[in-house]
């Protein structure tokens, strides 16, 4: 396990003596991708990236979650890309879980260490390198930006989890809180990537059922999560992928905090079909 507060996969393969049984499941409403599935054989590569591999945790699928992709990137020392994004319409959020990367956005250079967050607007000129001596691992969440006439495009953001006071949910006495990297009232943004924290015993006390799609990567701890009609145990390194309107709730049993990185799509009209 990672020595940082954030779990990061290492790859490798289990021995031939291990049982095949695992917690992986894909249903019409949700998927659970356990940390044990993130092995060497499930990695991929991207054009114009050097000394880099990735795990694809989510991608748009018709009839399932359709708005985003979610990668875990693993960049060796000296690796990176001067042309990381090949889709000019794609915005991105980066969140570093291990090591340090050097990110340049719109001519401004930034070092992102563990807990580092970056919002990269669609069409931005950016590059990323690992100039350190250790492997760097980070999440990269991508969504096609939906522009709205009369609203400016969002600016780049460089922040860190450790510098942001979590917003405590009302009437929870601190048991449930959200670290928000973007002001929820800033309608220039059409996606939010936050960190949700439950203290031991904290719960989502009702079945959330809503239009937003979710990707949830467990950064720390363990819990029991309600997904549609099932209760599923999850722990650090697991990923949950929820389509719109999938009922969801949570119970954090401890012994420590339960934290996850959360994607959701927000702040836009629902696209309507056109006849003819």
Coordinates of C-alpha atoms in Angstrom, one line a residue:
X1 CA 0.0 0.0 0.0
X2 CA 1.1 3.6 -0.7
X3 CA 2.8 5.5 2.2
X4 CA 0.8 8.6 1.3
X5 CA -2.7 9.3 2.5
X6 CA -4.0 8.4 -1.0
X7 CA -4.0 4.8 -2.3
X8 CA -2.4 4.3 -5.7
X9 CA -2.2 1.0 -7.7
X10 CA 1.1 -0.7 -8.4
X11 CA 0.3 -3.2 -11.0
X12 CA 2.0 -6.6 -11.0
X13 CA 0.2 -9.9 -11.0
X14 CA -1.2 -12.2 -8.3
X15 CA 0.4 -15.7 -8.0
X16 CA -1.1 -18.7 -9.8
X17 CA -2.2 -20.0 -6.4
X18 CA -4.7 -17.2 -5.8
X19 CA -8.4 -17.8 -6.1
X20 CA -10.2 -16.2 -9.1
X21 CA -13.1 -15.0 -6.9
X22 CA -13.1 -11.2 -6.4
X23 CA -15.5 -8.3 -5.9
X24 CA -15.6 -7.0 -9.5
X25 CA -19.1 -6.6 -10.8
X26 CA -20.7 -4.8 -13.7
X27 CA -24.5 -4.3 -13.7
X28 CA -27.0 -2.2 -15.7
X29 CA -26.9 0.5 -12.9
X30 CA -23.3 0.4 -11.5
X31 CA -19.9 -1.2 -11.7
X32 CA -17.4 -1.9 -9.0
X33 CA -13.7 -2.2 -10.1
X34 CA -11.7 -3.5 -7.1
X35 CA -8.1 -2.5 -6.6
X36 CA -7.0 -6.1 -7.4
X37 CA -8.1 -5.8 -11.0
X38 CA -5.5 -3.0 -11.6
X39 CA -2.7 -5.2 -12.8
X40 CA -0.1 -5.0 -15.5
X41 CA -2.3 -6.8 -18.0
X42 CA -5.1 -4.2 -17.7
X43 CA -2.9 -1.1 -18.4
X44 CA -2.8 0.9 -21.7
X45 CA -0.7 3.6 -23.3
X46 CA -1.5 7.0 -24.9
X47 CA -0.1 8.7 -28.0
X48 CA 2.6 11.3 -27.3
X49 CA 3.2 10.1 -23.8
X50 CA 6.6 8.7 -22.9
X51 CA 7.5 6.3 -20.0
X52 CA 3.8 6.3 -19.1
X53 CA 1.1 3.8 -18.7
X54 CA -2.5 4.1 -17.4
X55 CA -5.5 2.2 -16.1
X56 CA -8.8 3.3 -17.7
X57 CA -11.4 3.2 -15.0
X58 CA -14.3 4.7 -16.9
X59 CA -15.2 5.7 -20.4
X60 CA -18.4 6.8 -22.1
X61 CA -20.7 3.9 -22.8
X62 CA -24.1 4.3 -24.5
X63 CA -26.8 3.4 -22.1
X64 CA -24.5 3.6 -19.0
X65 CA -22.4 6.5 -17.8
X66 CA -21.9 8.7 -20.9
X67 CA -20.2 12.0 -19.9
X68 CA -16.7 11.3 -18.8
X69 CA -13.5 9.2 -18.8
X70 CA -11.3 8.5 -15.8
X71 CA -7.7 7.4 -15.9
X72 CA -5.0 6.6 -13.3
X73 CA -1.7 7.7 -14.9
X74 CA 1.6 6.2 -13.9
X75 CA 4.6 8.3 -15.1
X76 CA 8.2 7.0 -14.7
X77 CA 11.0 9.5 -13.9
X78 CA 11.8 11.5 -17.0
X79 CA 8.4 10.6 -18.6
X80 CA 5.4 12.7 -19.5
X81 CA 4.0 14.5 -22.5
X82 CA 4.3 17.8 -24.4
X83 CA 1.0 17.0 -26.1
X84 CA -1.0 15.2 -23.4
X85 CA -4.6 15.9 -24.7
X86 CA -5.4 15.3 -28.4
X87 CA -9.1 16.4 -28.1
X88 CA -9.4 20.2 -28.1
X89 CA -12.9 20.1 -26.7
X90 CA -11.9 18.1 -23.6
X91 CA -11.4 19.7 -20.2
X92 CA -9.5 17.8 -17.5
X93 CA -8.9 17.5 -13.8
X94 CA -5.7 16.1 -12.5
X95 CA -5.2 14.8 -8.9
X96 CA -1.9 13.6 -7.7
X97 CA -1.9 10.6 -5.4
X98 CA 1.9 9.8 -5.4
X99 CA 5.1 11.6 -6.3
X100 CA 5.4 15.0 -8.0
X101 CA 4.7 16.2 -11.5
X102 CA 5.7 19.4 -13.2
X103 CA 2.6 20.9 -15.0
X104 CA 2.7 23.8 -17.4
X105 CA -0.6 25.4 -18.3
X106 CA -0.9 28.5 -20.5
X107 CA 2.8 29.2 -20.0
X108 CA 2.7 29.0 -16.2
X109 CA 4.8 26.2 -14.5
X110 CA 3.6 24.4 -11.4
X111 CA 4.8 21.6 -9.3
X112 CA 2.0 19.3 -8.1
X113 CA 2.8 17.0 -5.2
X114 CA 0.6 14.6 -3.4
X115 CA -2.9 16.1 -3.0
X116 CA -2.3 18.5 -5.8
X117 CA -5.3 19.4 -8.0
X118 CA -5.3 21.0 -11.4
X119 CA -8.3 22.1 -13.5
X120 CA -7.2 22.3 -17.2
X121 CA -9.7 24.1 -19.5
X122 CA -10.7 22.7 -22.9
X123 CA -8.3 23.9 -25.5
X124 CA -5.6 24.9 -23.1
X125 CA -1.9 24.6 -24.0
X126 CA -0.4 22.3 -21.4
X127 CA 2.3 19.8 -20.8
X128 CA 3.3 17.5 -17.9
X129 CA 6.6 15.9 -17.0
X130 CA 7.9 13.8 -14.1
X131 CA 11.3 15.5 -13.4
X132 CA 11.7 13.7 -10.0
X133 CA 13.5 10.5 -9.2
X134 CA 10.4 8.5 -8.2
X135 CA 7.3 7.2 -10.1
X136 CA 4.4 9.7 -10.1
X137 CA 0.8 8.6 -10.1
X138 CA -2.3 10.8 -10.7
X139 CA -5.9 10.7 -11.6
X140 CA -7.0 12.3 -14.9
X141 CA -10.7 12.9 -15.3
X142 CA -11.9 14.2 -18.7
X143 CA -15.2 15.6 -20.0
X144 CA -16.2 17.4 -23.2
X145 CA -16.8 21.0 -22.2
X146 CA -20.3 22.2 -22.8
X147 CA -20.0 25.9 -23.6
X148 CA -22.9 28.3 -22.9
X149 CA -23.3 31.6 -24.8
X150 CA -22.9 34.5 -22.3
X151 CA -20.6 32.5 -20.0
X152 CA -16.9 32.7 -20.1
X153 CA -14.8 29.6 -20.2
X154 CA -13.3 28.6 -16.8
X155 CA -9.8 29.5 -15.9
X156 CA -7.0 27.1 -15.0
X157 CA -6.9 26.2 -11.3
X158 CA -4.0 24.9 -9.2
X159 CA -4.9 23.8 -5.7
X160 CA -4.1 21.3 -3.0
X161 CA -6.4 19.1 -0.9
X162 CA -4.4 20.0 2.3
X163 CA -5.1 23.7 1.8
X164 CA -8.9 23.6 1.5
X165 CA -11.2 23.4 4.5
X166 CA -13.8 20.8 3.9
X167 CA -17.4 21.9 3.8
X168 CA -19.3 20.1 6.5
X169 CA -22.8 18.8 5.6
X170 CA -25.5 20.3 7.7
X171 CA -26.6 18.5 10.8
X172 CA -23.8 15.9 10.6
X173 CA -21.5 17.2 13.4
X174 CA -18.6 16.9 11.0
X175 CA -19.2 13.2 10.2
X176 CA -19.7 14.0 6.5
X177 CA -17.8 16.7 4.6
X178 CA -16.8 17.6 1.1
X179 CA -13.6 19.2 -0.1
X180 CA -14.7 21.5 -3.0
X181 CA -12.0 22.7 -5.4
X182 CA -14.6 24.7 -7.4
X183 CA -17.2 27.1 -6.2
X184 CA -20.5 25.3 -6.7
X185 CA -22.1 28.6 -7.8
X186 CA -19.6 29.2 -10.6
X187 CA -21.7 28.1 -13.5
X188 CA -18.8 28.3 -16.0
X189 CA -18.0 24.8 -14.7
X190 CA -20.0 21.8 -16.0
X191 CA -18.3 19.2 -13.9
X192 CA -17.2 19.0 -10.3
X193 CA -14.4 16.8 -8.9
X194 CA -14.4 16.8 -5.1
X195 CA -13.2 14.7 -2.2
X196 CA -15.9 13.3 0.1
X197 CA -14.9 12.4 3.7
X198 CA -16.8 10.3 6.2
X199 CA -15.6 9.9 9.8
X200 CA -16.2 6.5 11.3
X201 CA -19.9 6.0 11.7
X202 CA -20.8 8.7 9.2
X203 CA -23.5 7.9 6.7
X204 CA -25.4 9.1 3.7
X205 CA -28.8 8.7 5.5
X206 CA -31.0 8.3 2.4
X207 CA -30.8 6.8 -1.0
X208 CA -29.5 9.5 -3.3
X209 CA -31.2 9.2 -6.7
X210 CA -30.2 11.9 -9.2
X211 CA -29.3 12.7 -12.8
X212 CA -25.6 13.2 -12.1
X213 CA -23.3 10.4 -13.2
X214 CA -20.6 9.4 -10.8
X215 CA -17.1 8.0 -10.7
X216 CA -15.9 7.3 -7.1
X217 CA -12.3 6.3 -6.4
X218 CA -11.6 5.3 -2.8
X219 CA -8.5 7.2 -1.6
X220 CA -8.5 6.0 2.0
X221 CA -10.4 3.7 4.4
X222 CA -13.3 1.3 3.9
X223 CA -17.1 1.4 4.0
X224 CA -20.2 -0.3 2.9
X225 CA -21.8 1.4 -0.1
X226 CA -25.4 0.9 -1.2
X227 CA -25.5 0.7 -5.0
X228 CA -29.0 0.3 -6.6
X229 CA -30.4 -2.7 -4.6
X230 CA -27.1 -4.0 -3.3
X231 CA -24.8 -3.3 -0.3
X232 CA -21.2 -3.6 -1.4
X233 CA -18.0 -3.5 0.7
X234 CA -15.3 -1.2 -0.7
X235 CA -11.9 -0.2 0.4
X236 CA -9.0 2.1 -0.6
X237 CA -8.1 1.5 -4.2
X238 CA -11.6 0.4 -5.3
X239 CA -13.6 2.3 -8.0
X240 CA -17.3 2.7 -8.3
X241 CA -18.9 3.8 -11.5
X242 CA -22.6 4.9 -11.4
X243 CA -25.0 5.7 -14.2
X244 CA -27.6 8.5 -13.8
X245 CA -30.3 7.8 -11.2
X246 CA -28.6 4.8 -9.6
X247 CA -29.7 4.9 -5.9
X248 CA -26.8 5.2 -3.6
X249 CA -26.0 5.6 0.1
X250 CA -23.0 4.9 2.4
X251 CA -22.0 3.7 5.8
X252 CA -18.4 4.3 7.0
X253 CA -17.6 1.7 9.6
X254 CA -14.0 2.9 10.4
X255 CA -11.6 2.5 12.1
X256 CA -10.3 5.5 10.2
X257 CA -11.8 8.1 7.8
X258 CA -13.3 7.0 4.5
X259 CA -12.4 9.3 1.6
X260 CA -13.1 9.2 -2.1
X261 CA -12.5 11.3 -5.2
X262 CA -15.9 12.0 -6.8
X263 CA -16.8 13.1 -10.3
X264 CA -20.2 14.4 -11.3
X265 CA -21.7 16.4 -14.2
X266 CA -23.5 19.6 -13.2
X267 CA -24.9 23.0 -14.2
X268 CA -26.2 22.4 -17.7
X269 CA -29.6 21.9 -19.4
X270 CA -30.4 18.3 -20.3
X271 CA -29.8 17.8 -24.1
X272 CA -33.1 17.1 -25.9
X273 CA -33.5 15.0 -29.0
X274 CA -34.6 16.8 -32.2
X275 CA -37.1 15.2 -34.5
X276 CA -36.2 15.1 -38.2

